Amino acid sequence: MTVFRLLPLAAALSMALALPAHGQSLVELYEAARGYDATYQAARAQYDASLARAAQAKAGILPAVGLSAGATHTNLDIDTPSADISRKLNTQTAGVNATQPLYRPANWATYEQGKRQADIAQAVLIAADQDIVVRVSQAYFDVLASQDSLALVRAQKVAVAEQLASAKRNFEVGTSTITDSREAQARYDLVIAQEIAAENDLQVKKIVLDQLVGRVGTVPTPLAAPVALPVLLPADINAWVAQAEAAHPSIQQARLAVDVAGLEVQKAEAGHKPTIDAQLGYNVTNNPQGTSTSTGKSRIGAASVGVVFSMPLFAGFATENRIKETLALEEQSKQVLESTRRSVTQATRAAYLGLVSGAGQVKALEAAESSSQSALDANRLGYQVGVRINIDVLNSQSQLFQTKRDLAQARYNVLLGNLKLRQANGTLTENDLQAINATLAAPGSAAAAASADAPSAATQSPVPVVPTTIPTVPPVPQQPFNPTPPVMPSPPPPPVIVNPPVR
């Protein structure tokens, strides 16, 4: 009869926690970051404020309408030779007045500046959109790279442990020296230290990603196996530079700043020009007790239409100096534009060359991985037949796992390089993120459900090893150091001095 027993609570919790968590895709975490990241939200708020500030500039060319009303109480005392008169007067006034600018060059220049400022705000927001794409992708692949590094260190620990156990067994049967055991023990202790550092690095990288997307316990989906890196198109550095000249947000922002500076010169030059405004108004004055010149009740309604002309003649040379200032600032804006173009061109070329170099490194590391695996197999076989020593196997293992870590990191760098190249030339969009997201494992696949303890597809499956029990190493016997005391030599006899003969 089968007996069913309840598992202890601790065992049940450990089994539940051991189940693979649902991984989040790059696009999913990007969407979460757009709604949570404080830096991006601040950029959105700054964009809204810039649009509102730009809209204020339109007020200078639109009519201004005002409503006014008032009430006045007057005590009037009139002293004359014939009589003294004292009267109390109440006056109520109300009116509507409007002013429409007809010719104000400075106001029109301000209005044009407002439109340029709105375009600048749009360019700044585009740059913020591109920045959050790169920041989320960087944090995403940093976690994957740390997971791969930790998994490879643990796999290396198992491999070194197997080699250490083999060296100790050979020492016990007398087929090897204690040196092999000491070398393997030293390498094993080094791998333990590397594992501790890798675990800490993974926790730090996860904290960065969680804080960026506003979630706790994020699990990035690893790359699909086999890894398919996107192809760089167009494969012409000049084409990428040309796109940067036409579409980069920083260049657009600097170009618009030149236009704003030119309009500022026009505003300064308007200080020498006249202004013409049209005025329209209707005002009502009610005098229930009359006025100071009449005693009868009166109500006066006055409608007015007019044109006001104003011409500045002299302002203490303020206008001339203002023009000189704006001309210098316009030249500064032009130089900033040229500097921005050069910086963007340099960044685009550097990002392109870095991406091409990264793709070449991936191919070279793939070949190095195959060669390192062959070298490890050869050294293991040589160690078994006695033509290789233990340190050769340990070095081959270290070289193989280091190559796997470098290969995984190089693949992540290529994926990030694609995004950074498009950010460098200003063409990065969410669609580019979709292309990178397509290289991840599909939801529900074995790769997507893998935990951080197992290497991802980016590491190309490290060499499987079986953990073994490590026996205790006996201490190395050492002879006591008792040197004989040194013998001091005896001093030489004193020299004999012979006196010369006396003549």
Coordinates of C-alpha atoms in Angstrom, one line a residue:
M1 CA 0.0 0.0 0.0
T2 CA 1.3 3.4 -1.0
V3 CA 1.6 5.9 1.9
F4 CA 1.4 9.6 1.1
R5 CA 3.1 11.9 3.5
L6 CA 3.1 15.7 3.8
L7 CA 6.3 17.4 3.0
P8 CA 7.7 19.7 5.7
L9 CA 7.0 23.4 5.1
A10 CA 10.7 24.3 4.5
A11 CA 11.0 21.5 1.9
A12 CA 7.8 22.6 0.2
L13 CA 8.9 26.2 0.0
S14 CA 12.3 25.2 -1.4
M15 CA 10.6 23.2 -4.1
A16 CA 8.4 26.1 -5.0
L17 CA 11.3 28.5 -5.1
A18 CA 13.2 26.1 -7.3
L19 CA 10.6 26.3 -10.0
P20 CA 11.8 28.5 -12.9
A21 CA 10.4 32.0 -12.8
H22 CA 8.7 33.5 -15.8
G23 CA 11.2 35.6 -17.7
Q24 CA 10.5 39.1 -18.9
S25 CA 11.4 40.1 -22.4
L26 CA 13.4 43.2 -23.3
V27 CA 10.4 45.0 -24.7
E28 CA 8.3 44.2 -21.6
L29 CA 10.8 45.7 -19.3
Y30 CA 11.3 48.7 -21.6
E31 CA 7.6 49.5 -21.4
A32 CA 7.7 49.2 -17.6
A33 CA 10.7 51.5 -17.4
R34 CA 8.9 54.2 -19.6
G35 CA 6.2 54.4 -17.0
Y36 CA 8.4 54.3 -13.9
D37 CA 11.9 55.7 -14.6
A38 CA 12.3 59.1 -12.9
T39 CA 14.8 60.4 -15.4
Y40 CA 12.4 59.7 -18.3
Q41 CA 9.4 61.1 -16.5
A42 CA 11.4 64.3 -15.7
A43 CA 12.2 64.6 -19.4
R44 CA 8.5 64.2 -20.3
A45 CA 7.5 66.9 -17.8
Q46 CA 10.2 69.2 -19.2
Y47 CA 8.8 68.6 -22.7
D48 CA 5.3 69.6 -21.6
A49 CA 6.7 72.7 -19.9
S50 CA 8.6 73.7 -23.0
L51 CA 5.5 73.4 -25.1
A52 CA 3.6 75.6 -22.7
R53 CA 6.4 78.2 -22.7
A54 CA 6.6 78.2 -26.5
A55 CA 2.8 78.8 -26.7
Q56 CA 3.2 81.9 -24.5
A57 CA 5.1 83.6 -27.3
K58 CA 2.0 83.7 -29.5
A59 CA 0.3 86.1 -27.1
G60 CA 2.3 89.0 -28.5
I61 CA 0.6 88.9 -31.9
L62 CA -2.9 88.3 -30.6
P63 CA -5.4 90.9 -29.3
A64 CA -5.5 91.8 -25.7
V65 CA -8.9 92.5 -24.2
G66 CA -9.5 93.9 -20.7
L67 CA -12.6 94.7 -18.6
S68 CA -12.5 97.5 -16.1
A69 CA -15.0 98.7 -13.5
G70 CA -14.8 101.2 -10.6
A71 CA -16.8 103.2 -8.1
T72 CA -15.7 106.6 -6.7
H73 CA -17.2 108.6 -3.8
T74 CA -16.3 112.4 -3.7
N75 CA -17.0 115.1 -1.0
L76 CA -17.0 118.4 -2.9
D77 CA -16.6 121.6 -0.9
I78 CA -16.7 124.9 -2.8
D79 CA -16.0 128.1 -1.0
T80 CA -17.0 131.3 -2.9
P81 CA -17.4 134.9 -1.7
S82 CA -21.1 134.6 -2.1
A83 CA -21.8 131.1 -0.6
D84 CA -20.2 127.9 0.6
I85 CA -21.4 124.8 -1.3
S86 CA -20.9 121.2 0.0
R87 CA -21.8 118.3 -2.2
K88 CA -21.4 114.5 -2.3
L89 CA -20.8 112.8 -5.6
N90 CA -20.8 109.1 -6.6
T91 CA -19.4 108.0 -9.8
Q92 CA -19.5 104.5 -11.4
T93 CA -17.4 103.5 -14.4
A94 CA -17.2 100.4 -16.5
G95 CA -15.5 99.7 -19.8
V96 CA -14.1 97.1 -22.3
N97 CA -10.9 97.9 -24.2
A98 CA -9.0 95.8 -26.7
T99 CA -5.7 96.3 -28.4
Q100 CA -4.5 94.5 -31.5
P101 CA -0.8 94.8 -32.5
L102 CA -0.6 95.8 -36.2
Y103 CA 3.1 96.2 -36.6
R104 CA 5.4 94.9 -33.9
P105 CA 8.5 93.2 -35.4
A106 CA 9.8 92.1 -32.0
N107 CA 6.6 90.3 -31.2
W108 CA 6.6 88.4 -34.5
A109 CA 10.2 87.4 -33.9
T110 CA 9.3 86.1 -30.4
Y111 CA 6.4 84.2 -32.0
E112 CA 8.8 82.5 -34.4
Q113 CA 11.2 81.7 -31.6
G114 CA 8.3 80.0 -29.7
K115 CA 7.8 77.6 -32.7
R116 CA 11.5 76.8 -32.8
Q117 CA 11.5 76.2 -29.0
A118 CA 8.7 73.7 -29.4
D119 CA 10.8 71.9 -32.0
I120 CA 13.8 71.9 -29.7
A121 CA 11.7 70.4 -26.9
Q122 CA 10.6 67.6 -29.4
A123 CA 14.3 66.9 -30.2
V124 CA 15.2 66.7 -26.5
L125 CA 12.3 64.3 -25.9
I126 CA 13.5 62.1 -28.7
A127 CA 17.0 62.0 -27.2
A128 CA 15.4 61.0 -23.9
D129 CA 13.5 58.2 -25.6
Q130 CA 16.7 56.9 -27.1
D131 CA 18.5 57.1 -23.8
I132 CA 16.0 55.0 -22.0
V133 CA 16.1 52.3 -24.7
V134 CA 19.9 52.0 -24.3
R135 CA 19.8 52.2 -20.5
V136 CA 17.2 49.4 -20.2
S137 CA 19.1 47.3 -22.7
Q138 CA 22.4 47.8 -20.9
A139 CA 20.9 46.8 -17.6
Y140 CA 19.1 43.8 -19.2
F141 CA 22.2 42.4 -20.8
D142 CA 24.4 43.2 -17.8
V143 CA 22.2 40.8 -15.7
L144 CA 22.4 38.1 -18.4
A145 CA 26.2 38.5 -18.6
S146 CA 26.5 38.3 -14.8
Q147 CA 24.3 35.2 -14.8
D148 CA 26.5 33.6 -17.5
S149 CA 29.6 34.5 -15.5
L150 CA 28.3 33.0 -12.3
A151 CA 27.1 29.8 -14.1
L152 CA 30.5 29.4 -15.8
V153 CA 32.4 29.9 -12.6
R154 CA 30.2 27.3 -10.9
A155 CA 30.8 24.9 -13.8
Q156 CA 34.5 25.6 -13.6
K157 CA 34.4 24.9 -9.8
V158 CA 32.9 21.5 -10.5
A159 CA 35.6 20.8 -13.2
V160 CA 38.4 21.9 -10.9
A161 CA 36.9 19.8 -8.0
E162 CA 37.0 16.8 -10.2
Q163 CA 40.6 17.5 -11.2
L164 CA 41.5 18.0 -7.5
A165 CA 39.9 14.7 -6.5
S166 CA 41.8 12.9 -9.3
A167 CA 45.1 14.5 -8.2
K168 CA 44.5 13.4 -4.6
R169 CA 43.6 9.9 -5.6
N170 CA 46.8 9.6 -7.7
F171 CA 48.8 11.0 -4.8
E172 CA 47.3 8.4 -2.5
V173 CA 48.2 5.5 -4.8
G174 CA 51.7 7.0 -5.4
T175 CA 51.3 7.8 -9.1
S176 CA 51.7 11.6 -8.7
T177 CA 53.4 14.0 -6.3
I178 CA 51.8 16.3 -3.7
T179 CA 52.5 19.2 -6.1
D180 CA 49.6 18.2 -8.3
S181 CA 47.2 18.3 -5.3
R182 CA 48.5 21.6 -4.1
E183 CA 48.2 23.2 -7.5
A184 CA 44.6 21.9 -7.9
Q185 CA 43.7 23.0 -4.4
A186 CA 45.1 26.5 -5.1
R187 CA 43.0 26.7 -8.3
Y188 CA 39.9 25.5 -6.5
D189 CA 40.3 28.1 -3.8
L190 CA 40.7 30.8 -6.5
V191 CA 37.5 29.6 -8.2
I192 CA 35.6 29.8 -4.9
A193 CA 36.7 33.5 -4.5
Q194 CA 35.6 34.1 -8.1
E195 CA 32.2 32.5 -7.4
I196 CA 31.7 34.9 -4.4
A197 CA 32.5 37.9 -6.5
A198 CA 30.3 36.7 -9.4
E199 CA 27.3 36.2 -7.0
N200 CA 27.8 39.7 -5.6
D201 CA 28.0 41.2 -9.1
L202 CA 24.8 39.5 -10.2
Q203 CA 22.9 40.8 -7.1
V204 CA 24.1 44.4 -7.9
K205 CA 23.2 44.1 -11.6
K206 CA 19.7 42.8 -10.6
I207 CA 19.2 45.7 -8.2
V208 CA 20.0 48.2 -11.0
L209 CA 17.6 46.6 -13.4
D210 CA 14.8 46.4 -10.7
Q211 CA 15.2 50.0 -9.9
L212 CA 15.1 51.0 -13.5
V213 CA 11.9 49.2 -14.4
G214 CA 10.1 49.5 -11.0
R215 CA 9.8 45.8 -10.4
V216 CA 11.2 43.4 -7.8
G217 CA 12.8 40.1 -8.8
T218 CA 13.0 40.7 -12.6
V219 CA 14.2 37.6 -14.6
P220 CA 15.5 38.6 -18.1
T221 CA 14.9 36.1 -20.8
P222 CA 18.2 34.7 -22.1
L223 CA 19.3 34.5 -25.7
A224 CA 17.8 31.8 -28.0
A225 CA 20.0 28.9 -29.0
P226 CA 21.6 28.9 -31.4
V227 CA 22.5 32.6 -31.1
A228 CA 21.6 34.6 -34.2
L229 CA 23.1 38.1 -34.1
P230 CA 21.5 40.8 -36.3
V231 CA 23.2 41.8 -39.5
L232 CA 24.6 45.3 -39.7
L233 CA 22.8 47.2 -42.5
P234 CA 23.9 49.3 -44.3
A235 CA 27.5 48.1 -44.2
D236 CA 28.8 51.6 -45.0
I237 CA 30.1 54.0 -42.4
N238 CA 29.4 57.0 -44.6
A239 CA 25.8 56.1 -44.9
W240 CA 25.5 56.1 -41.1
V241 CA 27.2 59.5 -40.8
A242 CA 24.9 60.9 -43.5
Q243 CA 21.9 59.7 -41.5
A244 CA 23.3 61.4 -38.4
E245 CA 23.7 64.7 -40.2
A246 CA 20.0 64.6 -41.2
A247 CA 18.3 63.1 -38.1
H248 CA 20.3 63.3 -35.0
P249 CA 18.4 65.1 -32.2
S250 CA 21.5 67.0 -31.0
I251 CA 22.2 68.4 -34.4
Q252 CA 18.6 69.3 -34.9
Q253 CA 18.6 71.0 -31.5
A254 CA 21.8 73.0 -32.3
R255 CA 20.4 74.0 -35.8
L256 CA 17.2 75.3 -34.2
A257 CA 19.3 77.1 -31.6
V258 CA 21.0 79.0 -34.5
D259 CA 17.6 80.0 -35.8
V260 CA 16.5 81.2 -32.4
A261 CA 19.7 83.3 -32.1
G262 CA 19.0 84.8 -35.5
L263 CA 15.5 85.8 -34.5
E264 CA 17.0 87.3 -31.3
V265 CA 19.0 89.6 -33.5
Q266 CA 15.8 90.6 -35.3
K267 CA 14.2 91.4 -32.0
A268 CA 17.2 93.6 -31.1
E269 CA 17.1 95.4 -34.4
A270 CA 13.3 96.0 -33.8
G271 CA 14.4 98.5 -31.1
H272 CA 14.9 101.1 -33.9
K273 CA 11.6 100.4 -35.6
P274 CA 8.1 101.9 -34.8
T275 CA 5.1 100.0 -33.4
I276 CA 1.5 100.4 -34.5
D277 CA -1.4 99.1 -32.5
A278 CA -5.2 99.3 -33.1
Q279 CA -7.3 100.1 -30.1
L280 CA -11.1 99.6 -29.6
G281 CA -13.0 100.4 -26.5
Y282 CA -16.4 101.1 -24.9
N283 CA -16.6 102.9 -21.6
V284 CA -19.7 103.9 -19.5
T285 CA -19.6 106.6 -16.7
N286 CA -22.7 107.0 -14.4
N287 CA -23.1 110.1 -12.2
P288 CA -26.2 109.8 -10.1
Q289 CA -25.6 113.1 -8.2
G290 CA -24.2 114.9 -11.2
T291 CA -20.6 116.2 -11.6
S292 CA -18.6 119.0 -10.2
T293 CA -19.8 121.2 -13.0
S294 CA -23.4 120.1 -13.2
T295 CA -26.1 119.2 -10.7
G296 CA -28.2 116.9 -12.9
K297 CA -28.0 113.1 -13.1
S298 CA -25.9 111.9 -16.1
R299 CA -24.8 108.7 -17.8
I300 CA -22.1 108.9 -20.5
G301 CA -21.3 106.0 -22.9
A302 CA -18.2 106.4 -25.1
A303 CA -17.1 104.1 -27.9
S304 CA -13.6 104.6 -29.3
V305 CA -11.6 103.3 -32.2
G306 CA -8.1 104.4 -32.9
V307 CA -4.6 103.6 -34.1
V308 CA -1.5 104.3 -31.9
F309 CA 1.8 105.0 -33.5
S310 CA 5.0 104.9 -31.4
M311 CA 8.6 105.6 -32.6
P312 CA 11.7 105.2 -30.4
L313 CA 14.2 108.0 -31.0
F314 CA 17.0 107.5 -28.5
A315 CA 17.6 104.9 -25.7
G316 CA 21.1 105.7 -24.6
F317 CA 22.8 103.4 -27.1
A318 CA 21.1 100.4 -25.4
T319 CA 19.6 99.1 -28.7
E320 CA 23.0 99.3 -30.5
N321 CA 24.8 97.4 -27.8
R322 CA 21.9 94.8 -27.7
I323 CA 22.4 94.2 -31.4
K324 CA 26.1 93.6 -30.9
E325 CA 25.4 91.2 -28.1
T326 CA 22.9 89.1 -30.1
L327 CA 25.2 89.0 -33.1
A328 CA 28.0 87.5 -30.9
L329 CA 25.5 85.0 -29.4
E330 CA 24.4 84.0 -32.9
E331 CA 28.0 83.3 -33.9
Q332 CA 28.4 81.3 -30.7
S333 CA 25.3 79.2 -31.7
K334 CA 26.9 78.5 -35.1
Q335 CA 30.1 77.3 -33.5
V336 CA 28.1 75.1 -31.2
L337 CA 26.3 73.6 -34.2
E338 CA 29.6 72.9 -35.9
S339 CA 31.0 71.3 -32.7
T340 CA 27.9 69.2 -32.4
R341 CA 28.2 67.9 -35.9
R342 CA 31.8 66.9 -35.4
S343 CA 31.0 65.2 -32.1
V344 CA 28.1 63.3 -33.6
T345 CA 30.2 62.3 -36.6
Q346 CA 33.0 61.1 -34.4
A347 CA 30.6 59.1 -32.1
T348 CA 28.9 57.5 -35.1
R349 CA 32.2 56.4 -36.7
A350 CA 33.4 55.1 -33.3
A351 CA 30.2 53.2 -32.7
Y352 CA 30.3 51.7 -36.2
L353 CA 33.9 50.6 -35.9
G354 CA 33.2 49.2 -32.5
L355 CA 30.3 47.2 -33.7
V356 CA 32.3 45.8 -36.7
S357 CA 35.2 45.0 -34.3
G358 CA 32.7 43.3 -31.9
A359 CA 31.3 41.1 -34.6
G360 CA 34.8 40.1 -35.6
Q361 CA 35.6 39.3 -32.0
V362 CA 32.6 37.0 -31.7
K363 CA 33.8 35.0 -34.7
A364 CA 37.3 34.8 -33.3
L365 CA 36.1 33.8 -29.9
E366 CA 33.9 31.1 -31.4
A367 CA 37.0 29.7 -33.1
A368 CA 39.0 30.1 -29.8
E369 CA 36.3 28.3 -27.9
S370 CA 36.5 25.3 -30.2
S371 CA 40.3 25.3 -30.0
S372 CA 40.3 25.6 -26.2
Q373 CA 37.9 22.7 -26.0
S374 CA 40.2 20.6 -28.2
A375 CA 43.2 21.7 -26.1
L376 CA 41.5 20.7 -22.9
D377 CA 40.6 17.3 -24.3
A378 CA 44.2 16.7 -25.4
N379 CA 45.6 17.8 -22.1
R380 CA 43.2 15.5 -20.2
L381 CA 44.2 12.6 -22.4
G382 CA 47.9 13.5 -22.0
Y383 CA 47.5 13.6 -18.2
Q384 CA 46.0 10.2 -18.2
V385 CA 48.8 8.6 -20.2
G386 CA 51.5 10.6 -18.2
V387 CA 52.8 13.0 -20.8
R388 CA 51.0 16.0 -19.3
I389 CA 50.9 17.3 -15.7
N390 CA 48.0 18.5 -13.6
I391 CA 48.7 22.2 -14.0
D392 CA 48.4 21.8 -17.8
V393 CA 44.8 20.5 -17.4
L394 CA 43.9 23.2 -14.9
N395 CA 45.3 25.9 -17.2
S396 CA 43.3 24.5 -20.2
Q397 CA 40.1 24.5 -18.1
S398 CA 40.7 28.1 -17.1
Q399 CA 41.3 29.1 -20.7
L400 CA 38.2 27.4 -21.9
F401 CA 35.9 28.9 -19.3
Q402 CA 37.4 32.4 -19.7
T403 CA 36.9 32.1 -23.5
K404 CA 33.3 31.2 -22.9
R405 CA 32.8 34.2 -20.7
D406 CA 34.5 36.5 -23.2
L407 CA 32.3 35.0 -26.0
A408 CA 29.1 35.6 -24.1
Q409 CA 30.1 39.1 -23.2
A410 CA 31.1 39.8 -26.8
R411 CA 27.7 38.7 -28.1
Y412 CA 25.9 41.0 -25.6
N413 CA 28.2 43.8 -26.7
V414 CA 27.3 43.3 -30.3
L415 CA 23.5 43.4 -29.5
L416 CA 24.1 46.6 -27.4
G417 CA 26.4 47.9 -30.1
N418 CA 23.5 47.8 -32.6
L419 CA 21.4 50.0 -30.4
K420 CA 24.3 52.3 -29.5
L421 CA 25.2 52.8 -33.2
R422 CA 21.6 53.9 -33.9
Q423 CA 21.7 56.2 -30.8
A424 CA 25.0 57.7 -32.0
N425 CA 23.5 58.6 -35.4
G426 CA 20.1 59.6 -33.9
T427 CA 17.9 57.0 -35.7
L428 CA 17.2 54.7 -32.7
T429 CA 13.5 53.8 -32.3
E430 CA 11.4 51.2 -30.5
N431 CA 11.3 49.1 -33.7
D432 CA 15.1 48.6 -33.3
L433 CA 14.5 47.3 -29.8
Q434 CA 12.0 44.8 -31.3
A435 CA 14.8 43.4 -33.6
I436 CA 17.0 42.8 -30.5
N437 CA 14.1 41.3 -28.6
A438 CA 13.7 38.8 -31.4
T439 CA 17.1 37.2 -30.6
L440 CA 15.8 36.2 -27.1
A441 CA 14.4 32.8 -26.3
A442 CA 10.7 32.3 -27.0
P443 CA 8.4 32.3 -23.9
G444 CA 7.8 28.8 -22.6
S445 CA 11.0 27.4 -24.1
A446 CA 13.6 25.5 -22.2
A447 CA 16.1 28.4 -22.6
A448 CA 13.6 30.9 -21.3
A449 CA 12.8 28.8 -18.2
A450 CA 16.5 28.2 -17.4
S451 CA 17.6 29.6 -14.0
A452 CA 20.7 31.7 -13.3
D453 CA 22.6 28.5 -12.2
A454 CA 22.7 27.2 -15.7
P455 CA 24.7 28.9 -18.5
S456 CA 22.6 30.5 -21.2
A457 CA 22.8 30.1 -25.0
A458 CA 25.4 32.9 -25.1
T459 CA 28.0 30.6 -23.5
Q460 CA 27.5 27.7 -26.0
S461 CA 27.1 24.9 -23.4
P462 CA 30.2 24.5 -21.2
V463 CA 31.8 21.1 -20.7
P464 CA 29.6 19.0 -18.4
V465 CA 31.3 17.5 -15.4
V466 CA 30.1 15.3 -12.5
P467 CA 30.8 16.6 -8.9
T468 CA 32.9 14.3 -6.8
T469 CA 33.8 14.0 -3.2
I470 CA 37.1 15.6 -2.3
P471 CA 39.2 13.7 0.2
T472 CA 41.3 15.4 2.8
V473 CA 44.8 16.3 1.8
P474 CA 47.5 15.2 4.3
P475 CA 49.9 18.0 5.4
V476 CA 53.3 18.1 3.7
P477 CA 56.0 16.9 6.2
Q478 CA 58.6 19.5 6.9
Q479 CA 62.0 18.9 8.5
P480 CA 62.9 21.3 11.4
F481 CA 65.4 23.9 10.5
N482 CA 68.4 23.6 12.9
P483 CA 71.5 24.9 11.2
T484 CA 75.0 24.5 12.8
P485 CA 76.4 27.7 14.3
P486 CA 79.1 29.3 12.2
V487 CA 82.8 29.0 13.2
M488 CA 84.5 32.4 13.5
P489 CA 88.1 32.4 12.1
S490 CA 91.0 33.3 14.5
P491 CA 92.7 36.7 14.0
P492 CA 96.1 36.7 12.2
P493 CA 99.3 37.2 14.2
P494 CA 100.5 40.8 14.5
P495 CA 103.2 41.8 12.0
V496 CA 106.9 42.0 13.1
I497 CA 108.4 45.4 12.8
V498 CA 112.2 45.5 12.1
N499 CA 114.0 48.7 13.1
P500 CA 116.5 50.0 10.4
P501 CA 120.3 50.0 11.4
V502 CA 121.8 53.2 12.8
R503 CA 124.6 54.8 10.9

